PDB file of C-alpha atoms in Angstrom:
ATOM      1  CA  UNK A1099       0.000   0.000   0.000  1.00 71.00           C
ATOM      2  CA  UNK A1100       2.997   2.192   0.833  1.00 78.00           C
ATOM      3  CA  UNK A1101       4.252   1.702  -2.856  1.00 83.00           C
ATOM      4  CA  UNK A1102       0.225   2.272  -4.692  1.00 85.00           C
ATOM      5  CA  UNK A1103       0.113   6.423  -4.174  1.00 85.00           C
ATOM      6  CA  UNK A1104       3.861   7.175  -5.543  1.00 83.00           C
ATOM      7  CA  UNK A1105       3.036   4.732  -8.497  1.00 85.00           C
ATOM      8  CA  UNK A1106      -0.142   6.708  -8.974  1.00 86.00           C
ATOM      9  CA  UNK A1107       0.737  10.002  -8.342  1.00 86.00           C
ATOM     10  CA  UNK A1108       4.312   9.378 -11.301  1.00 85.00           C
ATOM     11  CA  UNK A1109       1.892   7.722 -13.521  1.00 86.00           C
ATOM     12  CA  UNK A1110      -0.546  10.746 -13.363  1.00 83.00           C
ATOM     13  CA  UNK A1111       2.827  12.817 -13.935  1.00 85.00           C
ATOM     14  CA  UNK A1112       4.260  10.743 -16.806  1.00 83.00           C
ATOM     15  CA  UNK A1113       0.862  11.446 -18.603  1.00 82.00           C
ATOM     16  CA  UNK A1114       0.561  14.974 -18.347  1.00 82.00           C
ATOM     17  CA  UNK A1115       2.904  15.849 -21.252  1.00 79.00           C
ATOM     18  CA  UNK A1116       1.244  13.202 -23.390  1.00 76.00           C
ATOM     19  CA  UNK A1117      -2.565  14.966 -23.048  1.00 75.00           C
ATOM     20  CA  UNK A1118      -0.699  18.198 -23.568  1.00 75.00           C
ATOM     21  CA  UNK A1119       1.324  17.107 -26.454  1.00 70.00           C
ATOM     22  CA  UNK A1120       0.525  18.922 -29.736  1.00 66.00           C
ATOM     23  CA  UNK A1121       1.227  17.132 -32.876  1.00 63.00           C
ATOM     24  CA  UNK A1122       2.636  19.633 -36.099  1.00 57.00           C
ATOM     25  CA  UNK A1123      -0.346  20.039 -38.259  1.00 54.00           C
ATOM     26  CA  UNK A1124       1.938  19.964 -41.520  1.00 50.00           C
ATOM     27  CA  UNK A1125       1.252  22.537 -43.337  1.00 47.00           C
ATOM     28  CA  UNK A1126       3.610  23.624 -45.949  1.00 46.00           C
ATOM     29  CA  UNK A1127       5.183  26.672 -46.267  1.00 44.00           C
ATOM     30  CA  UNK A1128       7.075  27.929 -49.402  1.00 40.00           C
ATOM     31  CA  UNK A1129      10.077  30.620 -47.778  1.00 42.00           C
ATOM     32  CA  UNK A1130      12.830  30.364 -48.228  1.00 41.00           C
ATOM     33  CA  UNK A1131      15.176  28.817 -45.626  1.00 41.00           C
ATOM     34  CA  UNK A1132      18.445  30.786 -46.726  1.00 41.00           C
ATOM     35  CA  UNK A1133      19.983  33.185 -49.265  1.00 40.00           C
ATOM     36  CA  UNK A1134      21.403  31.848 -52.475  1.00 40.00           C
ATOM     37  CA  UNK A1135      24.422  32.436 -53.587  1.00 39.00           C
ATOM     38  CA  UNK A1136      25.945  33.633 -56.939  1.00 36.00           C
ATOM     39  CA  UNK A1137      29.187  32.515 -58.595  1.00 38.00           C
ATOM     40  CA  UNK A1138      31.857  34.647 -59.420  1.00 36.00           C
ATOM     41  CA  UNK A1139      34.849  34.195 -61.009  1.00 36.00           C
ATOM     42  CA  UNK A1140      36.767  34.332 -57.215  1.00 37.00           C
ATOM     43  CA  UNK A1141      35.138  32.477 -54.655  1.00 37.00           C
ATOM     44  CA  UNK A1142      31.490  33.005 -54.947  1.00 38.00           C
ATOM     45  CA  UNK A1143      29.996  36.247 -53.302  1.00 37.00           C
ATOM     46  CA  UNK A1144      26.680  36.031 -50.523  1.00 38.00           C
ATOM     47  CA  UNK A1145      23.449  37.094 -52.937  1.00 39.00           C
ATOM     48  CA  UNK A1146      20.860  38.557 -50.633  1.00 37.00           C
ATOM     49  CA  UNK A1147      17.636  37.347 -53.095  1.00 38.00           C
ATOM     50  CA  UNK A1148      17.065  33.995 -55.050  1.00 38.00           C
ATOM     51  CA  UNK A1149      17.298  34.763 -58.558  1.00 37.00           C
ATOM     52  CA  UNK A1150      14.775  33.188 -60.749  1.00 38.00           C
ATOM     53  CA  UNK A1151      15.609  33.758 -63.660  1.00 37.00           C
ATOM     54  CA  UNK A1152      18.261  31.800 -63.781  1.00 37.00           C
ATOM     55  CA  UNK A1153      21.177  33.627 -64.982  1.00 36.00           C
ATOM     56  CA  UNK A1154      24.590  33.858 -63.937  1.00 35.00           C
ATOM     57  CA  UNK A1155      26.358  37.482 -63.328  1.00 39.00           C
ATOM     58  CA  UNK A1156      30.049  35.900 -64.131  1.00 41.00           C
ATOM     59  CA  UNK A1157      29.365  35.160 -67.933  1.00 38.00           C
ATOM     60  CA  UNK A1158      31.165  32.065 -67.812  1.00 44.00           C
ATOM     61  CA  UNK A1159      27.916  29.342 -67.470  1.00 53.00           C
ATOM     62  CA  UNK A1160      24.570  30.015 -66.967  1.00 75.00           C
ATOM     63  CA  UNK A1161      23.064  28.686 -63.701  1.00 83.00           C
ATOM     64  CA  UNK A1162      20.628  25.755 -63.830  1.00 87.00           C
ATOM     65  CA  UNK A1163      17.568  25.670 -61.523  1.00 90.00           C
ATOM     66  CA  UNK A1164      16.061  22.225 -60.931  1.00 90.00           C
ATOM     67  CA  UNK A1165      13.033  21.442 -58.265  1.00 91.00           C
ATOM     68  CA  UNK A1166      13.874  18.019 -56.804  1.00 90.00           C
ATOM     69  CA  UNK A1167      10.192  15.710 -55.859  1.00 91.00           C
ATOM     70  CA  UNK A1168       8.059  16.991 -53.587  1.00 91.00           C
ATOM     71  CA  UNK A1169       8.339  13.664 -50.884  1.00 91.00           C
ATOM     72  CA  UNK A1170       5.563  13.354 -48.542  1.00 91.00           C
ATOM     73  CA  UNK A1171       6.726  12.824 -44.787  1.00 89.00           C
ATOM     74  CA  UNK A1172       4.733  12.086 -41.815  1.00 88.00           C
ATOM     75  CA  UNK A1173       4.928  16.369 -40.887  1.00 87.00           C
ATOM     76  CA  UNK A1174       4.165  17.066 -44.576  1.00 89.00           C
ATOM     77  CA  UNK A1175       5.844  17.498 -47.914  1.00 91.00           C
ATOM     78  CA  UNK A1176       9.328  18.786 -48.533  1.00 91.00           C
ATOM     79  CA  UNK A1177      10.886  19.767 -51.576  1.00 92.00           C
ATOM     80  CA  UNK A1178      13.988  21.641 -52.340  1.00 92.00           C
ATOM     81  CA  UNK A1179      15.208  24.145 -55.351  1.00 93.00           C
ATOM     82  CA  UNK A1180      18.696  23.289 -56.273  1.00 92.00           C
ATOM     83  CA  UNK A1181      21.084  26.137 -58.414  1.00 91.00           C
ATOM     84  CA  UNK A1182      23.910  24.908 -60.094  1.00 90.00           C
ATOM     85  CA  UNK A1183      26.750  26.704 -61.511  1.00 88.00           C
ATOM     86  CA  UNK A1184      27.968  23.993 -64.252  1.00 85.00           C
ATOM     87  CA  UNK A1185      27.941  20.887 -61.866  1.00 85.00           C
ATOM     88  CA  UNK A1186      28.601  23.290 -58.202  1.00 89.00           C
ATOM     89  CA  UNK A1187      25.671  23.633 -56.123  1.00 90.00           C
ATOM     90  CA  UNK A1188      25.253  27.342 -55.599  1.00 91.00           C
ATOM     91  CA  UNK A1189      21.908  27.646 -53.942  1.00 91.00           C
ATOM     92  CA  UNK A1190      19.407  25.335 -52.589  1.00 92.00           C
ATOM     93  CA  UNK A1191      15.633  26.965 -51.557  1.00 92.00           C
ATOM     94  CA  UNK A1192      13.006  25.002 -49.586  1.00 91.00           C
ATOM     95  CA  UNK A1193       9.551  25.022 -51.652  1.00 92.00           C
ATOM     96  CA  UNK A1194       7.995  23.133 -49.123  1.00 90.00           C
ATOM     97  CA  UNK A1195       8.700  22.423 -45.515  1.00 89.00           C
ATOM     98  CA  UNK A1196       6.636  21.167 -42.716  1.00 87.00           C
ATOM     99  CA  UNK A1197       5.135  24.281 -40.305  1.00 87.00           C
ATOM    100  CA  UNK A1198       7.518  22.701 -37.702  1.00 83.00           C
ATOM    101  CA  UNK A1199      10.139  24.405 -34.976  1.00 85.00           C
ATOM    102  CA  UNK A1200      12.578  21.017 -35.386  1.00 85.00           C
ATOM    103  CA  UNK A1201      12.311  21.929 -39.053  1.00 85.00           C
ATOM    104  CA  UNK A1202      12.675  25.455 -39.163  1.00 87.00           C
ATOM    105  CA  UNK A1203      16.525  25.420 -37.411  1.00 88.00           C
ATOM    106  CA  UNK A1204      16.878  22.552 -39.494  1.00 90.00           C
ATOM    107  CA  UNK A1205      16.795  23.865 -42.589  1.00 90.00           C
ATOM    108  CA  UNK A1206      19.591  26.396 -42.237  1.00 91.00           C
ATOM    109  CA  UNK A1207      22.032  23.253 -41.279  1.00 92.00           C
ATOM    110  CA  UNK A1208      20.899  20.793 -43.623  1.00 92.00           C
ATOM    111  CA  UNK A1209      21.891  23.508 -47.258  1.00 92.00           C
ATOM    112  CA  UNK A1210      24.960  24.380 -45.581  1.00 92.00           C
ATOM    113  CA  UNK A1211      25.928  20.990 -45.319  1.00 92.00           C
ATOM    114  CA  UNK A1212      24.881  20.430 -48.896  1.00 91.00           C
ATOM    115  CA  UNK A1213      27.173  23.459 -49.967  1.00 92.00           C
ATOM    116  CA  UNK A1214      29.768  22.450 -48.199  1.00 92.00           C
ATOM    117  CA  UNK A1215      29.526  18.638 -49.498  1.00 89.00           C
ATOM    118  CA  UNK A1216      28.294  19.763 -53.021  1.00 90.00           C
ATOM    119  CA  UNK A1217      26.278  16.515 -52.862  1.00 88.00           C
ATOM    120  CA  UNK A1218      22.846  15.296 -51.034  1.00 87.00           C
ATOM    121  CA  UNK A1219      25.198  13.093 -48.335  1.00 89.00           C
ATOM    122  CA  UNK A1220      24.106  15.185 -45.794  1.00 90.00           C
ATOM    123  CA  UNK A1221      24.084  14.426 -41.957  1.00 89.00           C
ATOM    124  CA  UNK A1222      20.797  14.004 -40.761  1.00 88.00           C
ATOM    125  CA  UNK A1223      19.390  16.697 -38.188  1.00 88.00           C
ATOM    126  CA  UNK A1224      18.900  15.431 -34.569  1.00 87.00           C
ATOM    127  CA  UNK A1225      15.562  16.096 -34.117  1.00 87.00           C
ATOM    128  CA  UNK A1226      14.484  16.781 -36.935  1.00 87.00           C
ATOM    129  CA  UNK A1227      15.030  13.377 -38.853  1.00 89.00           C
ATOM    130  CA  UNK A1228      11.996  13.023 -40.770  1.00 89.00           C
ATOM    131  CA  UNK A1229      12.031  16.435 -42.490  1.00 89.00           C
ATOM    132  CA  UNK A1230      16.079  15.734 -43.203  1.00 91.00           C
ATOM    133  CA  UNK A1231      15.144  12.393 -45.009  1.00 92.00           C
ATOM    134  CA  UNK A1232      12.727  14.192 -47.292  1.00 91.00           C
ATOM    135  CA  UNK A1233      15.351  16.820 -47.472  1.00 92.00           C
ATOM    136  CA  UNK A1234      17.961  14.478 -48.680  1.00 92.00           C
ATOM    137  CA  UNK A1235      15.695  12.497 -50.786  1.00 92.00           C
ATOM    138  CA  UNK A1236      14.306  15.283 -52.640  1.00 92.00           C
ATOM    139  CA  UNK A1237      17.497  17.051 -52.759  1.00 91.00           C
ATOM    140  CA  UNK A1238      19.122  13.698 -54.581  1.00 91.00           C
ATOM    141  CA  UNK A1239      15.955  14.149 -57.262  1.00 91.00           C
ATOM    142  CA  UNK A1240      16.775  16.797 -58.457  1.00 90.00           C
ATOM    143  CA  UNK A1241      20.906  16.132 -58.411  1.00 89.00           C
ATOM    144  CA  UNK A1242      19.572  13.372 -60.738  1.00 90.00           C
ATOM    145  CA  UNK A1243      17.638  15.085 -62.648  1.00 88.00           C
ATOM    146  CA  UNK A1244      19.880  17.520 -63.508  1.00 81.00           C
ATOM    147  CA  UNK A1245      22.854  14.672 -64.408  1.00 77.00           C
ATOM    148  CA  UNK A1246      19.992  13.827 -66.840  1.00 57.00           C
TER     149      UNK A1246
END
């Protein structure tokens, strides 16, 4: 009997964050999770807008936009907007992206990773797993699709 009312009173307090829990409703959103970038004939100078149009200031190659698949997750869809500069990843835009806080300071991580790797093997966000599978995935669509 001595045992019964802490066993009550920790289950009653183990289930309080479960009634209270709020599940992402998963509604996409279409900003845009960073600036893109331009090439130059340096290194590559910060842009401060996404151009889309699709034109490169250096002259040397004219930048390619490609959309990878919109991949439905269990928070909602993702799909990325890749620029490349010849075969460099310049840019990469979220057109979709789950209405999620895990996913919002996700984002940022996951397209400087893929700028940094200049390829869709990415690391995938702690807590935010789901939304940086449908990252990658998407992301490797449209690194595909423009190889094709």
């Amino acid at each position: 009997m001595k045992r019964a009312i802490p066993v009550l009173v920790l289950s009653v307090a183990g289930l309080i964050p479960v009634w209270r829990y709020e599940p992402s409703l998963g509604t996409p959103t279409t900003e845009a999770a960073s600036p893109a970038s331009t090439p130059s004939a340096d290194s590559g100078s910060a842009d401060t807008g996404s151009s889309e149009s699709g034109s490169s200031e250096s002259g040397s190659a004219a930048d390619t936009v490609v959309k990878g698949s919109t991949v439905n997750t269990d928070k909602g869809p993702v799909q990325v907007e890749v620029t490349f500069a010849g075969d460099r990843i310049t840019a990469v835009r979220m057109l979709q992206q789950p209405n999620h806080p895990q996913t919002t300071a996700a984002v940022p991580q996951l397209v400087a990773e893929t700028l940094e790797a200049q390829s869709a093997d990415v690391d995938t966000v702690s807590g935010a797993t789901i939304t940086s599978d449908g990252y990658k995935e998407s992301l490797q669509a449209a690194i595909d699709a423009k190889g094709a």
